[in-house]
Amino acid sequence: MGITIKDVAKLANVAPSTVSRVIANNPRISEKTKEKVREAMRELGYHPNFIARSLANQSTQVLGLITPGSTDVFFQNPFFPTVLRGISEAAHEKQYAVQLTTGQTDEEIYEGVVQMVQGGRVDGVVLLYSRVEDRVLQYLRERHFPFVMIGKPYEFVEEITHVDNDNFRAAKDVTEYLLGLGHERIAFIGGNRELVVTVERLLGYEKALSDAGIALKEEYILYEEFLKEGGQEAVCELLALEEPPTALVVIDDLMTLGVLNTLSEVKVKVPTDISVVSFNNVLFAEMASPGITSVDINIFDLGYQAGKSIIQKVENPTEPTKRIIVPYNIVCRESCSKI
Amino acid sequence: MGITIKDVAKLANVAPSTVSRVIANNPRISEKTKEKVREAMRELGYHPNFIARSLANQSTQVLGLITPGSTDVFFQNPFFPTVLRGISEAAHEKQYAVQLTTGQTDEEIYEGVVQMVQGGRVDGVVLLYSRVEDRVLQYLRERHFPFVMIGKPYEFVEEITHVDNDNFRAAKDVTEYLLGLGHERIAFIGGNRELVVTVERLLGYEKALSDAGIALKEEYILYEEFLKEGGQEAVCELLALEEPPTALVVIDDLMTLGVLNTLSEVKVKVPTDISVVSFNNVLFAEMASPGITSVDINIFDLGYQAGKSIIQKVENPTEPTKRIIVPYNIVCRESCSKI
DNA sequence: TTGTACGCGTTATCAA
DNA sequence: TTGATAACGCGTACAA
């Protein structure tokens, strides 16, 4: 079908291997033949066949991205396109292509990863999430397949290259910010408790409270799905309490949107009646009314660093384990006030 | 490195070709040897190598997705993850993998497509947008490379398989809806005018007005970027008019978010002072306050159908050109009222 | 500096 | 029903 190295070789009157070397810009080829070969390539409109190259090289120049099961939820969150853009940019810089897993359920995704990996479709993968006892992670570790993770590993922190924020501190910071405003009844609305990010932020929240000498209340700690519906449910539960909180730490802007919605429905005013801080600072943190005070975790950078790291690892297998902490900063808007 | 067909063959005491046939479930192999081979595969944990298979087959089982240049804008819109999910699901059903282009600028994307296509990385591609005089489209057509498009082709409508809504009618419908509410001064806020979707919806808007005997006003037709900032700018311009509109047709929910924001800043009330209808019905059409009356274009289905179509085309090159029209429906919320 | 020959892991054709 | 053997397009030792 397509133009191959042989066609070029014939036209340029050289051996196929010479053409191959010209493509690789091998210094041991004379400038003269290089030019001759390049001319032939141009004339024929030659483009190297990646598949054949991959087979010969045992390397594909493709990165695999692994989303958590329940892709529908994950994709809905603006977090996803933003990390994707970050990874994509890093990939582009180094001429890597990017492939996605396609399953919906955990099982499908797992199968997809096995196919990607064992099928030799990708040189390395990036895990877009971190959860407790993850089968995919375990598999990748067992096979010693190159990967990096976005988020903090649940186990083997020292052995897994990962890109993360200091979520513990971030959560501690925002909780202290609320404490500083005079709040004492502060609730925490987390996501799925199997996600490490939930755990880390919860720990930060708890630390801030205990440092301040405030007892933790079990009924102030909720875990919901990473959706606006999650936020809605949480609010209902909290408002039903006999001593409802005066401030909320919500783990994700999307959930916060649900929170704000429900609050406005039941005529609870933000921030006068209740203060809210959130995480991720995606687009609608700004667009919501009131604007949401949110921790900007630099999602793009998370992706970009992860992309760079996995490529380094692929190209240099002896690359040491790394932990990259991306800075965060709190963006204050109108969702908090003194008590 | 990995386990190959040869290892399996050796263990099962058959020829490599036999193993290959077992994998393909070739009916001319006896059940007995099939079982023997499968046992060996299990024992060794064999997984077929896609790269080798691709080379032999001249087919990769990979679909390429092509985003428009200015990926940053495109990715911000919830439209993207949703189509992606649709395509992804179709791909998964047929065991296809999905690869993304990675460039930012038009030029980079174009180069990426050429690499994908000529490099033999993908069997077919889906264009996630439709614009006037698109270089990528032209390239794909010239090479007779299998592709489908989401949106209506600018040219050669009969020759390009595409998945689209009837945007003309949808825009006409919503405009007539506003007319029915008594509005006569209706403005249109479009996206980039090179995008076919902008053109189609504009035509629908114009038709509705002219059918109603209302003269078009040039100053009521604006083109902005597909971002909330676009919506903001548009509003400023419109409000500066000596006869500002009483209703707006906005081409995208994200822009509408900007519109609402700006309106609320300048204390113009929706829907009492001005009515707004929008398109796409993404998550925050519902979450905005007031809720946005928006045309649900079934984004997921757009993607799913496109995925199915490109796979059909790849697997059967003689497949006739198709045009798939995905139905839409108007979701009424609180952003419109009688004048 | 360049050419020859083989291997990468499959599939497919042709014999047996 | 199965086994040799030749592709698929490229990279690379080894030879020249």
mmCIF file with all atom_site columns, C-alpha atoms (C1' of nucleotides) in Angstrom, chain B residues 17 21 26 28, chain C residues 12-16, chain D residues 1-6:
data_model
loop_
_atom_site.group_PDB
_atom_site.id
_atom_site.type_symbol
_atom_site.label_atom_id
_atom_site.label_alt_id
_atom_site.label_comp_id
_atom_site.label_asym_id
_atom_site.label_entity_id
_atom_site.label_seq_id
_atom_site.pdbx_PDB_ins_code
_atom_site.Cartn_x
_atom_site.Cartn_y
_atom_site.Cartn_z
_atom_site.occupancy
_atom_site.B_iso_or_equiv
_atom_site.pdbx_formal_charge
_atom_site.auth_seq_id
_atom_site.auth_comp_id
_atom_site.auth_asym_id
_atom_site.auth_atom_id
_atom_site.pdbx_PDB_model_num
ATOM 1  C CA    . SER B 1 17 ? 0.814   -21.295 12.887 1.00 0.00 ? 17 SER B CA    1
ATOM 2  C CA    . ARG B 1 21 ? -5.223  -20.413 14.247 1.00 0.00 ? 21 ARG B CA    1
ATOM 3  C CA    . ASN B 1 26 ? -10.199 -21.266 13.115 1.00 0.00 ? 26 ASN B CA    1
ATOM 4  C CA    . ARG B 1 28 ? -10.381 -26.289 10.873 1.00 0.00 ? 28 ARG B CA    1
ATOM 5  C "C1'" . DA  C 2 12 ? -1.676  -16.255 5.545  1.00 0.00 ? 12 DA  C "C1'" 1
ATOM 6  C "C1'" . DT  C 2 13 ? -0.536  -19.186 1.659  1.00 0.00 ? 13 DT  C "C1'" 1
ATOM 7  C "C1'" . DC  C 2 14 ? 0.671   -23.465 0.166  1.00 0.00 ? 14 DC  C "C1'" 1
ATOM 8  C "C1'" . DA  C 2 15 ? 1.842   -28.160 0.981  1.00 0.00 ? 15 DA  C "C1'" 1
ATOM 9  C "C1'" . DA  C 2 16 ? 1.472   -32.211 3.199  1.00 0.00 ? 16 DA  C "C1'" 1
ATOM 10 C "C1'" . DT  D 3 1  ? -6.245  -31.122 10.312 1.00 0.00 ? 1  DT  D "C1'" 1
ATOM 11 C "C1'" . DT  D 3 2  ? -1.627  -29.381 10.667 1.00 0.00 ? 2  DT  D "C1'" 1
ATOM 12 C "C1'" . DG  D 3 3  ? 3.226   -27.671 9.487  1.00 0.00 ? 3  DG  D "C1'" 1
ATOM 13 C "C1'" . DA  D 3 4  ? 6.702   -25.018 6.872  1.00 0.00 ? 4  DA  D "C1'" 1
ATOM 14 C "C1'" . DT  D 3 5  ? 7.531   -20.628 4.909  1.00 0.00 ? 5  DT  D "C1'" 1
ATOM 15 C "C1'" . DA  D 3 6  ? 6.994   -16.190 3.340  1.00 0.00 ? 6  DA  D "C1'" 1
#
